[in-house]
Amino acid sequence: MRGLAGAALTAVLAVIAVLFALPEAKALQCSDERFEGSGYVVCTIDPAVSDLRLFWRNEEGLPYRRFSSLAGALREQEQNLIFAINAGMYQTDFSPLGLYIENGEELRSADTTTIEGPPRQVPNFYKKPNGVFFSGEDGAGILPTEDFLAVKPDAQLATQSGPMLVIENALHPALIPGSTDTTRRSGVGVCEGGLIRFAISDWRVNFHEFARFFRDQLACPNALFLDGGRGAGLFLPEKRRNDFSWHGGYGPILGVVE
């Protein structure tokens, strides 16, 4: 009996040793990456261990507009903003364009408007299919807007933007190889293992390049464009990034809090 008990104790201690040897899951891991000659900052988030939130307005009901304003408000609550990125397109009053769910509450309904015409003449948000990035107790996902509205997944946060970049491993049909429509771009993908990957380009890239970066390098079967040009921005203290939007500020903001 003593021999069996000793063997069992040894096995338990071995399992504990292995668990302590495993690397601790991190709420945020960021890196510089290159794809076909273009540089990107990529931040990977495990929704199971990170506190990812959506932000728009402060306690006075005014848009935060700047990452530093949001970071300051959180510091007053003894919380630390370690990452933030623009969470989609917004209107001139900095309100979200399309569906916006914060803390489980729908503050803006989905925009299902259809605009006909050649892709170059249709605003990015309305290049169908556009989509919704969402996260809840069952993890994160990205769905075309119509699918999200049909399925109605339980979402603690959700933001609508467009166009979709990658849809079940296929590129959005309106994306043009070699397009001269280039600018800085930001986006989000839900990738292998349910990980969330945010990416922002260092310089100008076209939609086709950006979508292939998510699919072919980041292994994201679904990805969504967030914004481009002056509306694309990143807050990342570890890289001394605190971008400013020349539109006068940002609308909705996705952030990781510690």
XYZ file of N, CA and C in Angstrom:
774
model
N 0.832 -1.203 0.000
C 0.000 0.000 0.000
C 0.865 1.250 0.000
N 1.964 1.168 0.862
C 2.831 2.332 0.911
C 3.479 2.588 -0.444
N 3.792 1.505 -1.155
C 4.405 1.651 -2.471
C 3.458 2.323 -3.446
N 2.166 1.924 -3.418
C 1.177 2.532 -4.301
C 0.956 3.989 -3.950
N 0.886 4.291 -2.646
C 0.678 5.679 -2.224
C 1.854 6.543 -2.633
N 3.056 5.976 -2.476
C 4.238 6.739 -2.859
C 4.275 7.015 -4.348
N 3.886 6.020 -5.158
C 3.869 6.198 -6.611
C 2.837 7.239 -7.019
N 1.672 7.201 -6.340
C 0.622 8.176 -6.655
C 1.078 9.581 -6.325
N 1.741 9.737 -5.148
C 2.233 11.056 -4.747
C 3.278 11.552 -5.733
N 4.145 10.654 -6.164
C 5.174 11.036 -7.143
C 4.537 11.511 -8.437
N 3.469 10.821 -8.878
C 2.789 11.206 -10.121
C 2.142 12.579 -9.997
N 1.518 12.820 -8.830
C 0.885 14.125 -8.610
C 1.922 15.233 -8.617
N 3.039 15.007 -7.940
C 4.100 16.014 -7.901
C 4.665 16.273 -9.294
N 4.730 15.238 -10.110
C 5.235 15.401 -11.472
C 4.298 16.273 -12.302
N 2.981 16.045 -12.141
C 1.998 16.866 -12.865
C 2.100 18.318 -12.429
N 2.220 18.547 -11.119
C 2.334 19.918 -10.611
C 3.574 20.582 -11.170
N 4.670 19.851 -11.236
C 5.909 20.412 -11.771
C 5.748 20.825 -13.222
N 5.054 19.985 -13.995
C 4.828 20.314 -15.403
C 3.969 21.568 -15.528
N 2.917 21.665 -14.707
C 2.031 22.830 -14.771
C 2.782 24.106 -14.435
N 3.647 24.043 -13.437
C 4.402 25.239 -13.084
C 5.428 25.584 -14.145
N 5.838 24.599 -14.920
C 6.833 24.848 -15.969
C 6.212 25.457 -17.216
N 4.882 25.320 -17.374
C 4.222 25.861 -18.549
C 4.274 27.386 -18.528
N 4.455 28.020 -19.700
C 4.452 29.480 -19.719
C 3.088 30.028 -19.329
N 3.086 31.083 -18.544
C 1.834 31.690 -18.106
C 1.136 32.362 -19.285
N -0.162 32.116 -19.414
C -0.919 32.754 -20.497
C -0.920 34.262 -20.286
N -0.670 34.983 -21.352
C -0.608 36.439 -21.267
C -1.855 37.058 -21.866
N -2.272 38.180 -21.270
C -3.451 38.875 -21.773
C -3.182 39.527 -23.113
N -1.910 39.840 -23.388
C -1.574 40.576 -24.598
C -0.158 40.239 -25.021
N 0.003 39.917 -26.297
C 1.332 39.700 -26.861
C 1.401 40.439 -28.193
N 2.361 41.356 -28.322
C 2.475 42.178 -29.526
C 3.832 41.969 -30.180
N 3.856 42.060 -31.498
C 5.102 41.869 -32.238
C 5.064 42.672 -33.534
N 6.253 42.930 -34.073
C 6.391 43.531 -35.393
C 6.511 42.411 -36.411
N 5.720 42.476 -37.477
C 5.754 41.435 -38.499
C 5.857 42.072 -39.881
N 6.347 41.267 -40.826
C 6.451 41.726 -42.210
C 5.751 40.731 -43.124
N 5.136 41.265 -44.168
C 4.435 40.436 -45.145
C 4.531 41.126 -46.493
N 5.177 40.460 -47.423
C 5.336 40.978 -48.790
C 5.874 42.417 -48.805
N 6.871 42.658 -47.949
C 7.548 43.940 -47.952
C 6.919 45.016 -47.092
N 5.765 44.757 -46.497
C 5.090 45.742 -45.650
C 5.198 45.344 -44.186
N 5.285 46.362 -43.314
C 5.397 46.114 -41.890
C 4.074 46.296 -41.173
N 3.897 45.537 -40.110
C 2.673 45.584 -39.310
C 3.017 45.439 -37.829
N 2.198 46.027 -36.991
C 2.182 45.687 -35.570
C 0.989 44.767 -35.349
N 1.239 43.620 -34.751
C 0.190 42.625 -34.497
C 0.106 42.372 -33.007
N -1.082 42.478 -32.447
C -1.311 42.199 -31.036
C -2.311 41.062 -30.908
N -1.900 40.014 -30.205
C -2.715 38.809 -30.046
C -3.291 38.768 -28.637
N -4.571 38.470 -28.569
C -5.301 38.464 -27.302
C -6.003 37.124 -27.152
N -5.859 36.529 -25.992
C -6.615 35.326 -25.646
C -7.833 35.784 -24.849
N -9.035 35.686 -25.419
C -10.219 36.194 -24.710
C -10.492 35.492 -23.393
N -9.886 34.316 -23.199
C -10.110 33.586 -21.954
C -9.357 34.210 -20.784
N -8.294 34.965 -21.067
C -7.476 35.505 -19.965
C -7.322 37.018 -20.030
N -7.890 37.655 -21.026
C -7.733 39.102 -21.166
C -9.051 39.821 -20.890
N -8.937 41.053 -20.444
C -10.112 41.892 -20.180
C -10.248 42.871 -21.352
N -10.864 42.384 -22.433
C -11.088 43.193 -23.627
C -12.428 43.903 -23.498
N -12.427 45.226 -23.716
C -13.647 46.005 -23.576
C -13.819 46.963 -24.751
N -15.051 47.416 -24.908
C -15.369 48.469 -25.861
C -15.645 49.761 -25.107
N -15.145 50.862 -25.636
C -15.345 52.169 -25.021
C -15.814 53.161 -26.078
N -16.622 54.098 -25.619
C -17.085 55.165 -26.502
C -17.199 56.489 -25.749
N -18.010 56.497 -24.668
C -18.277 57.754 -23.962
C -17.848 57.666 -22.501
N -17.460 58.815 -21.956
C -17.045 58.881 -20.562
C -18.248 59.062 -19.627
N -17.978 59.293 -18.352
C -19.063 59.410 -17.377
C -19.972 60.607 -17.643
N -19.453 61.609 -18.357
C -20.265 62.774 -18.713
C -21.046 62.564 -20.010
N -20.894 61.393 -20.596
C -21.603 61.097 -21.836
C -20.927 61.633 -23.079
N -19.662 62.044 -22.957
C -18.917 62.593 -24.090
C -17.952 61.556 -24.636
N -17.751 61.521 -25.960
C -16.799 60.568 -26.531
C -15.390 60.785 -25.972
N -14.693 59.699 -25.712
C -13.313 59.816 -25.234
C -12.417 60.495 -26.277
N -12.580 60.099 -27.544
C -11.877 60.679 -28.686
C -10.380 60.364 -28.728
N -9.718 60.403 -27.612
C -8.275 60.149 -27.576
C -7.970 58.970 -26.654
N -6.986 58.182 -27.064
C -6.572 57.055 -26.232
C -6.117 57.537 -24.861
N -5.396 58.655 -24.827
C -4.878 59.165 -23.560
C -6.015 59.557 -22.616
N -7.132 60.058 -23.152
C -8.276 60.398 -22.310
C -8.868 59.151 -21.675
N -8.973 58.080 -22.454
C -9.480 56.819 -21.932
C -8.525 56.264 -20.880
N -7.225 56.287 -21.177
C -6.240 55.769 -20.221
C -6.307 56.537 -18.904
N -6.459 57.854 -18.988
C -6.549 58.669 -17.782
C -7.783 58.354 -16.964
N -8.917 58.170 -17.627
C -10.149 57.832 -16.918
C -10.029 56.491 -16.210
N -9.370 55.539 -16.841
C -9.191 54.228 -16.223
C -8.228 54.290 -15.034
N -7.200 55.123 -15.148
C -6.268 55.273 -14.021
C -6.976 55.788 -12.776
N -7.964 56.663 -12.978
C -8.723 57.168 -11.835
C -9.504 56.059 -11.148
N -9.759 54.968 -11.887
C -10.442 53.804 -11.321
C -9.442 52.718 -10.915
N -8.151 53.093 -10.882
C -7.058 52.173 -10.537
C -6.993 50.996 -11.500
N -7.205 51.291 -12.778
C -7.080 50.305 -13.841
C -6.088 50.824 -14.877
N -5.473 49.893 -15.591
C -4.400 50.243 -16.516
C -4.751 49.817 -17.938
N -4.760 50.769 -18.858
C -4.990 50.462 -20.271
C -3.662 50.057 -20.891
N -3.550 48.801 -21.341
C -2.281 48.325 -21.890
C -2.304 48.234 -23.414
N -3.488 48.375 -24.005
C -3.615 48.298 -25.472
C -4.937 48.921 -25.865
N -4.932 49.644 -26.979
C -6.192 50.137 -27.542
C -6.030 50.329 -29.040
N -7.130 50.195 -29.745
C -7.145 50.384 -31.196
C -8.528 50.907 -31.581
N -8.585 51.672 -32.664
C -9.891 52.126 -33.146
C -10.793 50.920 -33.394
N -12.047 51.035 -33.014
C -12.943 49.879 -33.042
C -13.911 49.899 -34.217
N -13.619 50.664 -35.241
C -14.499 50.720 -36.394
C -14.766 52.151 -36.808
N -15.576 52.302 -37.822
C -15.830 53.624 -38.383
C -16.838 54.390 -37.535
N -16.804 55.703 -37.685
C -17.642 56.543 -36.834
C -18.069 57.785 -37.595
N -19.078 58.446 -37.059
C -19.647 59.613 -37.712
C -18.970 60.894 -37.195
N -19.391 62.030 -37.732
C -18.707 63.281 -37.401
C -18.836 63.660 -35.931
N -19.855 63.121 -35.236
C -19.982 63.386 -33.799
C -19.301 62.295 -32.976
N -18.494 61.442 -33.646
C -17.723 60.364 -33.026
C -18.590 59.218 -32.523
N -19.832 59.165 -32.960
C -20.696 58.039 -32.610
C -20.443 56.883 -33.577
N -20.637 55.636 -33.133
C -20.362 54.471 -33.976
C -21.238 54.459 -35.228
N -20.659 54.025 -36.321
C -21.416 53.793 -37.545
C -21.797 52.315 -37.553
N -23.071 52.035 -37.267
C -23.523 50.654 -37.246
C -23.634 50.094 -35.839
N -23.775 48.776 -35.761
C -24.035 48.084 -34.508
C -22.943 48.365 -33.480
N -23.375 48.634 -32.252
C -22.438 48.863 -31.161
C -23.050 48.319 -29.882
N -22.401 47.299 -29.302
C -22.842 46.696 -28.050
C -21.714 46.835 -27.044
N -22.003 47.459 -25.910
C -21.019 47.668 -24.853
C -21.588 47.134 -23.544
N -20.816 46.277 -22.876
C -21.266 45.656 -21.624
C -22.626 44.983 -21.778
N -22.823 44.345 -22.919
C -24.051 43.606 -23.169
C -25.245 44.447 -23.572
N -25.062 45.774 -23.666
C -26.170 46.663 -24.003
C -25.995 47.217 -25.413
N -27.027 47.074 -26.236
C -26.978 47.600 -27.597
C -27.265 49.103 -27.572
N -26.240 49.890 -27.880
C -26.363 51.345 -27.873
C -26.599 51.921 -29.261
N -26.264 51.154 -30.290
C -26.553 51.536 -31.680
C -26.952 50.273 -32.427
N -27.976 50.383 -33.255
C -28.455 49.217 -34.000
C -27.632 49.019 -35.268
N -27.758 47.829 -35.842
C -27.000 47.499 -37.045
C -27.469 48.342 -38.227
N -26.535 48.691 -39.082
C -26.819 49.418 -40.324
C -26.816 48.404 -41.461
N -27.985 48.169 -42.047
C -28.108 47.175 -43.128
C -28.316 47.838 -44.493
N -27.978 49.114 -44.583
C -28.132 49.842 -45.848
C -27.322 49.185 -46.953
N -27.893 49.127 -48.153
C -27.190 48.629 -49.332
C -26.984 49.774 -50.308
N -25.741 49.953 -50.755
C -25.416 50.973 -51.751
C -24.904 50.265 -52.996
N -25.594 50.444 -54.098
C -25.221 49.790 -55.347
C -24.177 50.617 -56.089
N -23.356 49.918 -56.888
C -22.377 50.607 -57.711
C -21.072 49.850 -57.765
N -20.137 50.297 -58.622
C -18.811 49.667 -58.678
C -18.131 49.769 -57.318
N -17.290 48.766 -56.949
C -16.647 48.772 -55.629
C -15.945 50.082 -55.287
N -15.319 50.721 -56.264
C -14.582 51.954 -55.982
C -15.515 53.092 -55.568
N -16.775 53.007 -55.977
C -17.711 54.076 -55.672
C -18.534 53.824 -54.410
N -18.391 52.635 -53.840
C -19.139 52.288 -52.634
C -18.238 52.513 -51.418
N -18.677 53.297 -50.427
C -17.866 53.500 -49.219
C -17.486 52.170 -48.576
N -16.320 52.138 -47.956
C -15.789 50.884 -47.418
C -16.777 50.160 -46.510
N -17.440 50.894 -45.632
C -18.366 50.269 -44.694
C -19.457 49.489 -45.417
N -19.859 49.965 -46.593
C -20.999 49.388 -47.305
C -20.592 48.423 -48.419
N -19.322 48.042 -48.474
C -18.905 47.003 -49.417
C -19.364 45.659 -48.855
N -20.511 45.195 -49.328
C -21.103 43.975 -48.776
C -20.309 42.738 -49.209
N -20.121 41.743 -48.334
C -20.615 41.785 -46.962
C -19.690 42.572 -46.031
N -20.315 43.433 -45.212
C -19.587 43.961 -44.077
C -19.809 43.011 -42.911
N -19.335 43.349 -41.718
C -19.420 42.343 -40.666
C -19.400 42.904 -39.271
N -19.458 41.985 -38.307
C -19.501 42.323 -36.889
C -18.441 41.507 -36.164
N -17.594 42.201 -35.426
C -16.692 41.546 -34.475
C -17.372 41.558 -33.117
N -17.393 40.403 -32.448
C -18.084 40.311 -31.170
C -17.327 39.394 -30.221
N -17.620 39.545 -28.941
C -17.015 38.681 -27.935
C -17.999 38.522 -26.784
N -18.006 37.309 -26.218
C -18.889 37.018 -25.105
C -18.368 35.839 -24.308
N -19.218 35.245 -23.502
C -18.796 34.128 -22.648
C -18.307 32.933 -23.453
N -18.799 32.774 -24.671
C -18.408 31.630 -25.501
C -17.214 31.942 -26.389
N -16.567 33.083 -26.178
C -15.416 33.447 -26.986
C -15.750 34.541 -27.983
N -14.830 34.742 -28.911
C -14.960 35.819 -29.897
C -15.303 35.252 -31.263
N -15.841 36.123 -32.121
C -16.167 35.714 -33.478
C -16.303 36.908 -34.398
N -16.306 36.621 -35.679
C -16.580 37.624 -36.714
C -17.554 36.987 -37.691
N -18.671 37.674 -37.920
C -19.686 37.178 -38.837
C -20.113 38.290 -39.787
N -20.472 37.938 -41.032
C -21.141 38.931 -41.871
C -22.371 39.468 -41.126
N -22.679 40.739 -41.346
C -23.730 41.392 -40.569
C -25.042 40.622 -40.607
N -25.461 40.185 -41.790
C -26.741 39.479 -41.902
C -26.724 38.175 -41.106
N -25.590 37.487 -41.089
C -25.485 36.247 -40.320
C -25.538 36.535 -38.824
N -24.863 37.596 -38.406
C -24.902 37.962 -36.983
C -26.335 38.250 -36.549
N -27.072 38.997 -37.357
C -28.446 39.346 -36.995
C -29.359 38.123 -36.993
N -29.040 37.140 -37.839
C -29.850 35.918 -37.880
C -29.539 35.007 -36.694
N -28.270 34.879 -36.354
C -27.851 33.973 -35.281
C -28.053 34.601 -33.909
N -27.819 35.904 -33.807
C -27.917 36.656 -32.551
C -27.106 36.003 -31.432
N -25.789 35.896 -31.631
C -24.959 35.304 -30.573
C -24.959 36.181 -29.328
N -24.750 35.550 -28.190
C -24.676 36.279 -26.926
C -23.380 37.083 -26.923
N -23.474 38.395 -26.975
C -22.294 39.245 -27.105
C -22.253 40.282 -25.994
N -21.134 40.314 -25.290
C -20.912 41.366 -24.310
C -20.424 42.645 -24.984
N -19.745 42.467 -26.110
C -19.330 43.608 -26.917
C -19.448 43.229 -28.385
N -19.754 44.221 -29.211
C -19.862 43.995 -30.652
C -19.709 45.326 -31.365
N -19.000 45.293 -32.481
C -18.838 46.481 -33.303
C -18.940 46.093 -34.768
N -19.686 46.864 -35.521
C -19.894 46.604 -36.946
C -18.946 47.473 -37.763
N -18.383 46.891 -38.804
C -17.509 47.650 -39.700
C -17.529 46.966 -41.065
N -16.727 47.467 -41.967
C -16.704 46.844 -43.282
C -15.653 47.459 -44.180
N -15.216 46.684 -45.155
C -15.746 45.362 -45.508
C -15.149 44.239 -44.666
N -15.780 43.065 -44.736
C -15.110 41.849 -44.284
C -13.846 41.709 -45.126
N -12.793 41.210 -44.542
C -11.562 40.943 -45.285
C -11.468 39.478 -45.684
N -11.718 38.603 -44.708
C -11.669 37.159 -44.930
C -12.952 36.549 -44.389
N -13.564 35.679 -45.197
C -14.830 35.042 -44.827
C -14.660 33.544 -45.004
N -14.525 32.826 -43.884
C -14.316 31.374 -43.930
C -13.187 31.018 -44.902
N -12.048 31.692 -44.719
C -10.812 31.472 -45.479
C -10.857 31.968 -46.923
N -11.938 32.603 -47.339
C -12.018 33.195 -48.684
C -11.917 34.715 -48.571
N -11.208 35.326 -49.518
C -11.104 36.776 -49.519
C -12.418 37.399 -49.981
N -12.708 38.574 -49.450
C -13.883 39.327 -49.883
C -13.836 39.485 -51.411
N -14.954 39.205 -52.116
C -14.927 39.216 -53.587
C -14.638 40.575 -54.209
N -14.819 41.679 -53.463
C -14.591 43.006 -54.043
C -13.135 43.447 -53.956
N -12.275 42.679 -53.276
C -10.885 43.084 -53.108
C -10.094 42.809 -54.382
N -9.306 43.793 -54.798
C -8.646 43.754 -56.108
C -7.138 43.559 -55.944
N -6.576 42.487 -56.512
C -5.117 42.317 -56.466
C -4.407 43.483 -57.153
N -3.354 43.982 -56.530
C -2.577 45.054 -57.133
C -3.255 46.408 -57.138
N -4.326 46.571 -56.394
C -5.045 47.848 -56.367
C -4.114 48.980 -55.929
N -4.299 50.143 -56.535
C -3.516 51.327 -56.161
C -4.176 52.108 -55.018
N -5.298 51.610 -54.528
C -5.976 52.244 -53.388
C -5.268 51.790 -52.112
N -4.238 52.515 -51.721
C -3.426 52.126 -50.574
C -3.474 53.199 -49.489
N -3.449 52.748 -48.244
C -3.395 53.642 -47.091
C -3.024 52.798 -45.865
N -2.778 53.439 -44.734
C -2.622 52.691 -43.493
C -3.962 52.057 -43.149
N -3.930 50.839 -42.672
C -5.175 50.131 -42.381
C -5.055 49.368 -41.066
N -6.205 49.244 -40.389
C -6.271 48.437 -39.171
C -7.414 47.439 -39.307
N -7.267 46.306 -38.635
C -8.287 45.267 -38.726
C -8.166 44.279 -37.587
N -9.114 43.343 -37.542
C -9.143 42.332 -36.501
C -9.490 40.986 -37.121
N -8.844 39.944 -36.625
C -9.154 38.594 -37.062
C -9.408 37.694 -35.872
N -10.267 36.708 -36.040
C -10.434 35.649 -35.054
C -9.795 34.417 -35.666
N -8.790 33.883 -34.986
C -7.818 33.001 -35.618
C -7.756 31.644 -34.935
N -6.740 30.875 -35.255
C -6.595 29.527 -34.711
C -6.678 29.542 -33.192
N -7.420 28.588 -32.647
C -7.552 28.490 -31.210
C -8.438 29.547 -30.594
N -9.179 30.288 -31.428
C -10.058 31.327 -30.913
C -9.339 32.593 -30.498
N -8.048 32.701 -30.836
C -7.296 33.904 -30.491
C -7.749 35.084 -31.340
N -7.709 36.268 -30.747
C -8.034 37.502 -31.454
C -6.731 38.168 -31.856
N -6.630 38.555 -33.120
C -5.419 39.252 -33.574
C -5.811 40.589 -34.200
N -5.275 41.647 -33.606
C -5.420 42.987 -34.155
C -4.158 43.328 -34.929
N -4.321 43.976 -36.076
C -3.159 44.367 -36.872
C -3.351 45.770 -37.413
N -2.261 46.514 -37.456
C -2.256 47.840 -38.064
C -0.995 47.958 -38.907
N -1.146 48.441 -40.125
C 0.001 48.529 -41.022
C 0.858 49.740 -40.668
N 2.161 49.595 -40.896
C 3.075 50.710 -40.657
C 2.905 51.799 -41.707
N 2.518 51.380 -42.922
C 2.408 52.339 -44.011
C 1.263 51.911 -44.910
N 1.326 52.295 -46.156
C 0.192 52.101 -47.063
C 0.147 50.686 -47.638
N -1.019 50.060 -47.520
C -1.261 48.755 -48.147
C -2.655 48.778 -48.752
N -2.886 47.916 -49.749
C -4.240 47.831 -50.300
C -5.035 46.745 -49.567
N -6.328 46.693 -49.834
C -7.197 45.750 -49.148
C -6.783 44.304 -49.393
N -6.407 43.994 -50.630
C -6.082 42.615 -50.977
C -4.869 42.132 -50.188
N -3.836 42.978 -50.105
C -2.658 42.638 -49.305
C -3.032 42.435 -47.838
N -3.833 43.359 -47.335
C -4.196 43.326 -45.923
C -4.984 42.063 -45.592
N -5.902 41.694 -46.457
C -6.700 40.490 -46.234
C -5.829 39.242 -46.282
N -4.910 39.174 -47.252
C -4.031 38.000 -47.339
C -3.093 37.909 -46.143
N -2.700 39.042 -45.598
C -1.882 39.025 -44.382
C -2.624 38.315 -43.254
N -3.896 38.640 -43.065
C -4.690 37.977 -42.024
C -4.844 36.490 -42.312
N -5.163 36.146 -43.556
C -5.431 34.746 -43.868
C -4.159 33.903 -43.934
N -3.161 34.392 -44.668
C -2.012 33.560 -44.997
C -0.899 33.604 -43.956
N -0.769 34.703 -43.234
C 0.292 34.783 -42.236
C -0.227 34.665 -40.806
N -1.355 35.275 -40.528
C -1.878 35.235 -39.166
C -2.826 34.071 -38.927
N -3.147 33.309 -39.977
C -4.006 32.114 -39.865
C -5.368 32.449 -39.284
N -5.996 33.488 -39.832
C -7.323 33.908 -39.390
C -8.343 33.569 -40.472
N -9.231 32.612 -40.251
C -10.236 32.280 -41.267
C -11.285 33.362 -41.451
N -11.402 34.257 -40.465
C -12.336 35.385 -40.573
C -11.647 36.645 -40.075
N -11.777 37.716 -40.847
C -11.144 38.984 -40.469
C -12.002 40.138 -40.964
N -11.920 41.251 -40.249
C -12.766 42.415 -40.514
C -11.909 43.671 -40.538
N -12.125 44.503 -41.548
C -11.489 45.812 -41.622
C -12.095 46.726 -40.564
N -11.243 47.481 -39.870
C -11.739 48.419 -38.870
C -11.756 49.842 -39.406
N -10.620 50.340 -39.898
C -10.596 51.680 -40.488
C -9.249 51.893 -41.157
N -9.161 52.996 -41.888
C -7.931 53.286 -42.604
C -7.591 54.761 -42.562
N -6.433 55.097 -43.127
C -6.012 56.484 -43.205
C -5.934 57.140 -41.847
N -6.592 58.281 -41.726
C -6.536 59.045 -40.477
C -7.347 58.437 -39.355
N -8.173 57.452 -39.696
C -9.002 56.828 -38.666
C -8.380 55.596 -38.038
N -7.199 55.171 -38.523
C -6.536 53.983 -37.992
C -5.528 54.409 -36.932
N -5.609 53.824 -35.747
C -4.701 54.223 -34.683
C -4.483 53.140 -33.655
N -3.375 53.293 -32.910
C -2.960 52.283 -31.945
C -2.444 52.957 -30.680
N -2.805 52.385 -29.538
C -2.251 52.772 -28.243
C -1.528 51.560 -27.691
N -0.222 51.655 -27.517
C 0.571 50.531 -27.047
C 1.789 51.076 -26.300
N 1.654 51.297 -24.993
C 2.751 51.896 -24.225
C 4.078 51.168 -24.360
N 4.049 49.830 -24.495
C 5.310 49.095 -24.576
C 6.105 49.458 -25.822
N 5.436 49.989 -26.845
C 6.121 50.450 -28.051
C 6.051 51.973 -28.195
N 5.660 52.622 -27.125
C 5.548 54.082 -27.102
C 4.629 54.600 -28.203
N 3.540 53.877 -28.409
C 2.541 54.289 -29.398
C 1.339 54.896 -28.693
N 0.978 56.100 -29.093
C -0.236 56.760 -28.627
C -0.728 57.614 -29.795
N -1.265 56.941 -30.821
C -1.603 57.600 -32.078
C -2.735 58.610 -31.898
N -2.728 59.571 -32.786
C -3.739 60.628 -32.781
C -4.483 60.602 -34.104
N -5.801 60.743 -34.057
C -6.601 60.778 -35.269
C -6.761 62.212 -35.748
N -6.398 62.443 -36.995
C -6.515 63.791 -37.559
C -7.947 64.136 -37.933
N -8.877 63.214 -37.651
C -10.301 63.543 -37.770
C -10.781 64.322 -36.550
N -9.895 64.556 -35.593
C -10.282 65.222 -34.355
C -10.477 64.260 -33.208
N -10.260 62.997 -33.463
C -10.397 61.978 -32.427
C -10.995 60.702 -32.988
N -11.074 59.687 -32.135
C -11.655 58.403 -32.504
C -13.074 58.297 -31.967
N -13.837 57.408 -32.566
C -15.156 57.070 -32.047
C -15.029 55.899 -31.093
N -15.601 54.742 -31.427
C -15.481 53.575 -30.548
C -14.032 53.081 -30.485
N -13.651 52.580 -29.305
C -12.282 52.126 -29.051
C -12.340 50.752 -28.402
N -11.532 49.820 -28.897
C -11.340 48.528 -28.260
C -10.089 48.602 -27.402
N -10.166 48.151 -26.149
C -9.024 48.240 -25.264
C -8.905 47.045 -24.354
N -7.650 46.734 -23.971
C -7.382 45.678 -22.994
C -6.964 46.357 -21.702
N -7.618 45.946 -20.603
C -7.436 46.590 -19.305
C -6.848 45.587 -18.309
N -5.931 46.091 -17.488
C -5.404 45.276 -16.394
C -5.759 45.914 -15.062
